[in-house]
Tab-separated table of C-alpha atoms in Angstrom:
chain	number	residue	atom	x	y	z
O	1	UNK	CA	-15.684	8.737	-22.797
O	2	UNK	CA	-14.187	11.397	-20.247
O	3	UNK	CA	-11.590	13.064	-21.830
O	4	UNK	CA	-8.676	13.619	-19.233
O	5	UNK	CA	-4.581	14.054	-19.868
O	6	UNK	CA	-1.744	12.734	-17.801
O	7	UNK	CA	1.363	14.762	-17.048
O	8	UNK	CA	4.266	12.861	-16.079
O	9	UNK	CA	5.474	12.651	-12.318
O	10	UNK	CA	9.235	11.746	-12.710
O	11	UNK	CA	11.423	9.903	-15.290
O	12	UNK	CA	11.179	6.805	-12.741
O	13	UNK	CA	6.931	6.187	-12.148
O	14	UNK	CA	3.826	8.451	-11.884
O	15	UNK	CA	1.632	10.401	-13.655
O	16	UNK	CA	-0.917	13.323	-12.879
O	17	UNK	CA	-4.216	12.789	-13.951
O	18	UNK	CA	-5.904	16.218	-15.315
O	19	UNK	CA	-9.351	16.221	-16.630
O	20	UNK	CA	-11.392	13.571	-13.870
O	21	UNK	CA	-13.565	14.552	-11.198
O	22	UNK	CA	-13.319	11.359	-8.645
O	23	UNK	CA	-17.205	12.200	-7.443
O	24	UNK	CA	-18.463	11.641	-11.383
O	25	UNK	CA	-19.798	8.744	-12.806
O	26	UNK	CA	-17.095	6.994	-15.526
O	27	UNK	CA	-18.089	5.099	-17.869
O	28	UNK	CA	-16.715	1.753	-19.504
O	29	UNK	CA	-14.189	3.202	-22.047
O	30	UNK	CA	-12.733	5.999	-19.614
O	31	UNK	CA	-12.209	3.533	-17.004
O	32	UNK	CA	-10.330	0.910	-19.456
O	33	UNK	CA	-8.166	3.916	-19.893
O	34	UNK	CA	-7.612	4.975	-16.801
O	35	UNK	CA	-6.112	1.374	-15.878
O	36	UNK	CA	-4.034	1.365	-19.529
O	37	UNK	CA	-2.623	4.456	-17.920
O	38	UNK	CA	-2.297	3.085	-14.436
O	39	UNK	CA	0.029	0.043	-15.605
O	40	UNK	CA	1.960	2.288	-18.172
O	41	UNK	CA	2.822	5.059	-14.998
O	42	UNK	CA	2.168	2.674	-11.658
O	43	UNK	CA	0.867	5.578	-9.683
O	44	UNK	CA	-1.571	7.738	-11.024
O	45	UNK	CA	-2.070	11.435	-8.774
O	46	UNK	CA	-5.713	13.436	-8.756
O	47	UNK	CA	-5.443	16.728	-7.186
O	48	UNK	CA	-8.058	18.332	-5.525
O	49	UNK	CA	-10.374	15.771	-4.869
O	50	UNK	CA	-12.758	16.920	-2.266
O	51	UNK	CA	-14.423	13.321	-1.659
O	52	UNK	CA	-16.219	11.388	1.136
O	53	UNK	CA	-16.165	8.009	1.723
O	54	UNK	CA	-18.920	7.106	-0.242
O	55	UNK	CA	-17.187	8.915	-2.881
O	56	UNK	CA	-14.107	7.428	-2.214
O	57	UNK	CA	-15.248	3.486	-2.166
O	58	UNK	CA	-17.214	4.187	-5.044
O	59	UNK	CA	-14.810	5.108	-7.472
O	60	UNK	CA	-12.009	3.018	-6.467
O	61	UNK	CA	-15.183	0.033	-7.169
O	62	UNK	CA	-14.224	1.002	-10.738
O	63	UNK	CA	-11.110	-1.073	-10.514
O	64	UNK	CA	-11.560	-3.725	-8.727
O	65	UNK	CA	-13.074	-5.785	-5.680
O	66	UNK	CA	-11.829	-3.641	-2.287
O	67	UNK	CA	-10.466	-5.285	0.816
O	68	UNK	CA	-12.668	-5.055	4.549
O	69	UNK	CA	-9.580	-4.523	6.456
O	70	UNK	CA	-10.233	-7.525	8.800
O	71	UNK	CA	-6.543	-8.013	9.187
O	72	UNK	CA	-6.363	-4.061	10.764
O	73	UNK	CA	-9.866	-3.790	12.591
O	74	UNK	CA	-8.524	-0.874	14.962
O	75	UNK	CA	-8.210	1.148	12.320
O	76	UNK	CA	-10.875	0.489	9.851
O	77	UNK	CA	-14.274	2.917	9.606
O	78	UNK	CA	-17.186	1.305	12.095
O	79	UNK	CA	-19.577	1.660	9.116
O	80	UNK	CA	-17.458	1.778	6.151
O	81	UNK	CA	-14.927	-1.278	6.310
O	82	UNK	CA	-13.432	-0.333	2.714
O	83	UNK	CA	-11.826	3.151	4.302
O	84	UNK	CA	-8.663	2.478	6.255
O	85	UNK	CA	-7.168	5.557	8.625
O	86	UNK	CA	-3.932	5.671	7.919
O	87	UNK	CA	-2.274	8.328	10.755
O	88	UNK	CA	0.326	9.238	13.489
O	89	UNK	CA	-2.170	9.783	16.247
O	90	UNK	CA	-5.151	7.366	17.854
O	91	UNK	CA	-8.065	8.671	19.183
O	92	UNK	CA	-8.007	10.086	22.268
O	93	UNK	CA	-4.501	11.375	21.237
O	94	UNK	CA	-1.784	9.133	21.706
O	95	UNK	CA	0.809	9.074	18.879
O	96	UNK	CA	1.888	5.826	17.024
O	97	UNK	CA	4.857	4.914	15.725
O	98	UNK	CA	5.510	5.712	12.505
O	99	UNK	CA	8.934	5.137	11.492
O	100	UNK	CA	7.724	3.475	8.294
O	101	UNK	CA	9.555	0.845	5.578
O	102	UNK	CA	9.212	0.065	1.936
O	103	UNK	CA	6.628	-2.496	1.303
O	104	UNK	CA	3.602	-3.487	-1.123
O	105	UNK	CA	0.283	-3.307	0.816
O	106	UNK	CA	-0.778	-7.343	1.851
O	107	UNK	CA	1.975	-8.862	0.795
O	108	UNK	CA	1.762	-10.918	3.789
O	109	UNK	CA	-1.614	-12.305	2.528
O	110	UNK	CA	-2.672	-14.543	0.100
O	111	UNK	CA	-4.829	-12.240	-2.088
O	112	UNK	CA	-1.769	-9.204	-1.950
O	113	UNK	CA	-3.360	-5.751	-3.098
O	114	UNK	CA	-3.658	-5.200	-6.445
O	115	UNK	CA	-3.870	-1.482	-5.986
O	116	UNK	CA	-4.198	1.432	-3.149
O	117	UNK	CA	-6.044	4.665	-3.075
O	118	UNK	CA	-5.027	6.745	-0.337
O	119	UNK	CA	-6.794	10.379	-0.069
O	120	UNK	CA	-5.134	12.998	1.581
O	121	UNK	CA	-7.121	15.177	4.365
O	122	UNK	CA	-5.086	16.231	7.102
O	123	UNK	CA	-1.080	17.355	7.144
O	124	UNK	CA	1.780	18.456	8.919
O	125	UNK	CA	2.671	22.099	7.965
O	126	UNK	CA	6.159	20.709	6.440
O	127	UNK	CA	7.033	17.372	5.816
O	128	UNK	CA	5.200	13.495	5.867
O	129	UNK	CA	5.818	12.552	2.120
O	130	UNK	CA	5.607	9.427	0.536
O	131	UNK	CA	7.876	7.862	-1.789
O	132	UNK	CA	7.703	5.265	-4.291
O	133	UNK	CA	9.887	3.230	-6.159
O	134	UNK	CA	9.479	0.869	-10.014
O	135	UNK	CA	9.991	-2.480	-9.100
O	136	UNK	CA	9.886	-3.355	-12.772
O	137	UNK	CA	12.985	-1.208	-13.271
O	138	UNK	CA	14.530	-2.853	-9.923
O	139	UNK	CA	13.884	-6.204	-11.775
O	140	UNK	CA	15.001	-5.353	-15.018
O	141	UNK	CA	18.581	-3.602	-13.542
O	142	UNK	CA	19.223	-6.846	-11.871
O	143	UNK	CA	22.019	-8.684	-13.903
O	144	UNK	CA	21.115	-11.866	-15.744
O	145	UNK	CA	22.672	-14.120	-13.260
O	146	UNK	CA	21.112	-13.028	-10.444
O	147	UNK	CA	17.479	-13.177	-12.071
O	148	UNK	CA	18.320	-16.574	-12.453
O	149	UNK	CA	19.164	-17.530	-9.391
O	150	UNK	CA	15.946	-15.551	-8.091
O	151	UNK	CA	13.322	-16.207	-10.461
O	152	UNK	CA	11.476	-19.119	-9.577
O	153	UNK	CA	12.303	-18.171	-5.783
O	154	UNK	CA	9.840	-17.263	-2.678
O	155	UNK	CA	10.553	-14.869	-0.087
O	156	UNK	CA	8.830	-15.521	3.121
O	157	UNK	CA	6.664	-12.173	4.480
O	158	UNK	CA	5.699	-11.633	8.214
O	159	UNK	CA	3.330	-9.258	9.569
O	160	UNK	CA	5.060	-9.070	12.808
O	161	UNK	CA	8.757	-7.818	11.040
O	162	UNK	CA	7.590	-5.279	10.808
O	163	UNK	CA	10.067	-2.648	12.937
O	164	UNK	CA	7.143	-0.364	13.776
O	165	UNK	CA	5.110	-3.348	14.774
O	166	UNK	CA	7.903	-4.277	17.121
O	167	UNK	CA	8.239	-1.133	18.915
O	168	UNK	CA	4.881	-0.981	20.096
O	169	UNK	CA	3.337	-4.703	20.355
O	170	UNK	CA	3.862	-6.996	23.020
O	171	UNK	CA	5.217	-10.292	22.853
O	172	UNK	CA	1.248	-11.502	23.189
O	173	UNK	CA	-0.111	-8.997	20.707
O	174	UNK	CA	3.002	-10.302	17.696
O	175	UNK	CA	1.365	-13.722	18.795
O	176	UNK	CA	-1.889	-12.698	17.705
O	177	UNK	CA	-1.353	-10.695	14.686
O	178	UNK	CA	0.866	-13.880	13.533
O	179	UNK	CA	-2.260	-16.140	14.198
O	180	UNK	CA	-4.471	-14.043	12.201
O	181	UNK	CA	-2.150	-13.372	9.457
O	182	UNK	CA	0.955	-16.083	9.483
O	183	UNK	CA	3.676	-15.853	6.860
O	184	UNK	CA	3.251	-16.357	3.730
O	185	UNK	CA	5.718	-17.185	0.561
O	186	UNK	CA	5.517	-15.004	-2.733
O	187	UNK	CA	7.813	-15.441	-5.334
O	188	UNK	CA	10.165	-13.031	-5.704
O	189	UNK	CA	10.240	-12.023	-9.597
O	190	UNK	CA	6.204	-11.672	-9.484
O	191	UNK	CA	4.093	-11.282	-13.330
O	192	UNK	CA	1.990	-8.536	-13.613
O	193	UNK	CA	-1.242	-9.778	-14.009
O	194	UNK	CA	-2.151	-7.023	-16.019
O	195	UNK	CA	1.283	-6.448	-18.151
O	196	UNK	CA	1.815	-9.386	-18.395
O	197	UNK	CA	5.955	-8.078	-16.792
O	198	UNK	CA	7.763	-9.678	-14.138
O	199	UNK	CA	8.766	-6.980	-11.092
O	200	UNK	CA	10.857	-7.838	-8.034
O	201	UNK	CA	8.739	-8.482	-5.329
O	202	UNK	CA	10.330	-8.605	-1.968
O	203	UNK	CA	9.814	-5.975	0.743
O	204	UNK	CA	12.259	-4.320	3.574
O	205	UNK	CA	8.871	-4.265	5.803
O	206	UNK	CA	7.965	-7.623	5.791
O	207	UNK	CA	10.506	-9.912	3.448
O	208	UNK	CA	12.516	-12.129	5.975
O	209	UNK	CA	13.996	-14.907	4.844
O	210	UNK	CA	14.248	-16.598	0.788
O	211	UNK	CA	12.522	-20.420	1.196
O	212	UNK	CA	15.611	-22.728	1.452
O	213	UNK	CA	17.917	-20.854	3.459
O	214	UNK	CA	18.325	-19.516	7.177
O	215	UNK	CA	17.466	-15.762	7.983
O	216	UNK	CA	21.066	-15.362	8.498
O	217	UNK	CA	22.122	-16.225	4.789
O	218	UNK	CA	18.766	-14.289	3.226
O	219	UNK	CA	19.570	-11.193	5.094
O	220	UNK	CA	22.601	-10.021	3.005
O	221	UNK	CA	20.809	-10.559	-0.390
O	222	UNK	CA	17.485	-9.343	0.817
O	223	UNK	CA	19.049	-6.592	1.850
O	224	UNK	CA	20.984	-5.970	-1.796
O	225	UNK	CA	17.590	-6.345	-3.070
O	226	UNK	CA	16.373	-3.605	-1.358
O	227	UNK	CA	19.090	-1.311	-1.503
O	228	UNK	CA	19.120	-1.679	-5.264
O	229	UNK	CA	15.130	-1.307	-5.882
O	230	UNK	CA	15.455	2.392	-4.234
O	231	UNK	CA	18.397	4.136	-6.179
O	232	UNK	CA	17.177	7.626	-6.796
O	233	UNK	CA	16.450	6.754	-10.421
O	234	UNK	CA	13.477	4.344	-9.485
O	235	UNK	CA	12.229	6.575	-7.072
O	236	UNK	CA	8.709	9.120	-6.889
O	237	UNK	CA	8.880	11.319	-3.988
O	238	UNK	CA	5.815	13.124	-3.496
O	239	UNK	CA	4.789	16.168	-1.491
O	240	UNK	CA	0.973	15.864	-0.803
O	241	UNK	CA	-1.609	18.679	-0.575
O	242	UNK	CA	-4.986	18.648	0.762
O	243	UNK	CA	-7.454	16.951	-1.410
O	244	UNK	CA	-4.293	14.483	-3.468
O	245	UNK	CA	-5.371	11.108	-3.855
O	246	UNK	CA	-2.717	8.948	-5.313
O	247	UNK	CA	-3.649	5.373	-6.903
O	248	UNK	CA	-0.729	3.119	-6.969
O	249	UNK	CA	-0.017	-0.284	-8.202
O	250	UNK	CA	1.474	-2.546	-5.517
O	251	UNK	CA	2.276	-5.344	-8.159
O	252	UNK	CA	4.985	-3.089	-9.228
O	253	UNK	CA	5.655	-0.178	-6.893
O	254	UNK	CA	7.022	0.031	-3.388
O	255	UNK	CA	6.113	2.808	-1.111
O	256	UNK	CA	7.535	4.092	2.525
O	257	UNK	CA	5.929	7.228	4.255
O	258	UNK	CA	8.144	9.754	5.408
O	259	UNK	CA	8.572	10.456	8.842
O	260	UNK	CA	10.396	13.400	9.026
O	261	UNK	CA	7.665	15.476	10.162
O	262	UNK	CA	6.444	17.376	13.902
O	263	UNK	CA	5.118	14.697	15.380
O	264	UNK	CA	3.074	16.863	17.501
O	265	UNK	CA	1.126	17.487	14.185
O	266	UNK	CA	-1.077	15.535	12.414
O	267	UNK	CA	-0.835	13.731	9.440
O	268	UNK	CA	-4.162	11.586	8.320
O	269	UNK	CA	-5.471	9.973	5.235
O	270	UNK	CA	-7.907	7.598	4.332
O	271	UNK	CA	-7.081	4.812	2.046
O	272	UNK	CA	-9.280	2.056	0.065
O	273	UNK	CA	-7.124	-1.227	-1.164
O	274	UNK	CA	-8.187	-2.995	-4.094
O	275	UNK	CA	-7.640	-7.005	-4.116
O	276	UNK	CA	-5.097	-8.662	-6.259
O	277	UNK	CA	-5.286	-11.928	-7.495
O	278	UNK	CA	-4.184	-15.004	-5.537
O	279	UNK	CA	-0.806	-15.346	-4.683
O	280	UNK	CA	1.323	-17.307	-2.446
O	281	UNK	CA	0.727	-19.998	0.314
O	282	UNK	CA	0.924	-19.749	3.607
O	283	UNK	CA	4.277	-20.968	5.200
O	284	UNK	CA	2.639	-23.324	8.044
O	285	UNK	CA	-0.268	-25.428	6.494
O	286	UNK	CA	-0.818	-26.352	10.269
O	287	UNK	CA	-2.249	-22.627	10.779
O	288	UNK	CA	-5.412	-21.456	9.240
O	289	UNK	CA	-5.926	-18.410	7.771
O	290	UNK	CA	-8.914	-17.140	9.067
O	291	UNK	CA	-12.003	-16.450	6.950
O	292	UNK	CA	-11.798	-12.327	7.312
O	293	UNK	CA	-15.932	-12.848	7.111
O	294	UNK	CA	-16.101	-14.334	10.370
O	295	UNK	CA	-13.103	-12.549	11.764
O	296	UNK	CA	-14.155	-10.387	15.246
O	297	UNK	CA	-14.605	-6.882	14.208
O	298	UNK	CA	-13.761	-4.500	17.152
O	299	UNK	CA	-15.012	-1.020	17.080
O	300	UNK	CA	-12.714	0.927	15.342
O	301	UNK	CA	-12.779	5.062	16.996
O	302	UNK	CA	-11.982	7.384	14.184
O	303	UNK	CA	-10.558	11.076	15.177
O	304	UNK	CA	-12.783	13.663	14.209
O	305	UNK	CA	-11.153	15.522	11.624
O	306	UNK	CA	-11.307	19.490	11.106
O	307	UNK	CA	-10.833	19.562	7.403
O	308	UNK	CA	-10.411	23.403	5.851
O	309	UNK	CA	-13.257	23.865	3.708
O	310	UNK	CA	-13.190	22.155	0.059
O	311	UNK	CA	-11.810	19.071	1.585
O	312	UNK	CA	-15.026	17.630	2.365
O	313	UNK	CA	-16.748	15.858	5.189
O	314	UNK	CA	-15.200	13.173	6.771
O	315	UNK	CA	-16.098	13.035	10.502
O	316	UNK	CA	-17.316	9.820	12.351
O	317	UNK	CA	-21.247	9.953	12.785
């Protein structure tokens, strides 16, 4: 067994893992304790990872199936689907929106993400942070009352809420995306699969209405719900340097990116997204979810990336 040691984040989630090189082979025992560590802290930081993708699918294969990214094609790696770019600019230059919310990644699927790896290459010289926030606290704050009138509950999640996908989709394109990914209802007091804990599940991104009421009389609670999942004592911030790659657990963390950033700057990672089990059904059994294996897989155009040296290689071929 590697021997590695963890050195806490904040009082609220995370932990710093000291002791693992990513690009190394792990064996059995160090990887069962890697994810006894990972549920314990949710979100588990290695610094100074200089990794390419191979490097980077590889070892988050340690923990699980990843997901191909059929749902996001435009920004998935032509030859590696498991890498998604997650940045403020498209090729070619234009910027995107990125005036993010707190979510869990595919919680508008039925097979949400168990877990994320997102590795740091690229930054803005001050700024673009990412926060996260213990949905098992955010659960377990809630008063008695309310966690009975919630557990047992769904919440219905939409791609197209999204605000960001608003902004910059037309009324045609939210059609689409909806086709390829329509709503789906998750209970909102989920179990940890792993811990076996429940953590509140809904998400400001994508959460729009509770099944059995109207929009209108979800919003106000959903929007409690949120408010009281991000007090400052459930909440990470972290400020990311080159070569940080940050595993989180989206059964029990939220996470918003930061936009408070020049936008004339860059800001890119690559992330891999490691399948949960199933969860959920889709809201309108008359619309099939598409198989992502026979899904259309456009050509997705990565930037090249000027990476100062120790960062590694990670430039389309």
């Amino acid at each position: 067994m590697s021997s590695f040691s963890l050195k806490p984040l904040s009082s609220a989630l995370g932990a710093e893992v000291i002791g693992i090189d990513m690009r190394s082979p792990l064996d059995a025992e160090t990887v069962q304790a890697l994810i006894d560590a990972w549920h314990r802290h949710i979100i588990l930081l290695f610094r100074n990872q200089p990794l390419t993708f191979e490097e980077h699918i590889a070892f988050s294969r340690h923990f699980g199936a990843l997901d191909d990214h059929a749902a996001v094609p435009k920004f998935r790696h032509p030859e590696h689907p498991e890498i998604l770019l997650v940045t403020n600019y498209e090729a070619g230059g234009k910027r995107l929106a990125v005036g993010r919310q707190w979510h869990s990644d595919l919680s508008t699927t039925t097979r949400p993400a168990k877990g994320s790896l997102l590795h740091c290459v690229e930054l803005p010289e001050v700024g673009g942070d990412t926060m996260f926030c213990n949905m098992y606290k955010a659960w377990d704050s809630l008063s008695p009352t309310l966690q009975s009138i919630l557990d047992g509950r769904n919440a219905l999640h939409d791609m197209t809420a999204a605000r960001e996908t608003r902004q910059v989709r037309t009324s045609d394109e939210l059609a689409d995306i909806r086709r390829r990914n329509p709503p789906v209802y998750q209970p909102i007091a989920r179990v940890h699969d792993g811990s076996g804990r429940k953590a509140l599940y809904v998400s400001e991104m994508t959460s729009v209405a509770i099944e059995g009421m109207t929009e209108e009389e979800s919003r106000p609670l959903l929007q409690y719900l949120y408010d009281h999942s991000v007090v400052p004592e459930n909440v990470y911030r972290h400020r990311w340097q080159l070569g940080d790659t940050m595993m989180w657990d989206n059964r029990s963390a939220m996470h918003i990116a930061l936009a408070d950033y020049d936008h004339s700057q860059r800001r890119i990672m690559y992330r891999t997204t490691l399948l949960g089990q199933p969860s959920g059904r889709i809201a309108d059994a008359d619309l099939p979810l598409e198989d992502a294996a026979v899904r259309p897989r456009p050509a997705a155009v990565f930037p090249a990336v000027s990476l100062p040296a120790g960062t590694g290689e990670h430039r389309a071929q």
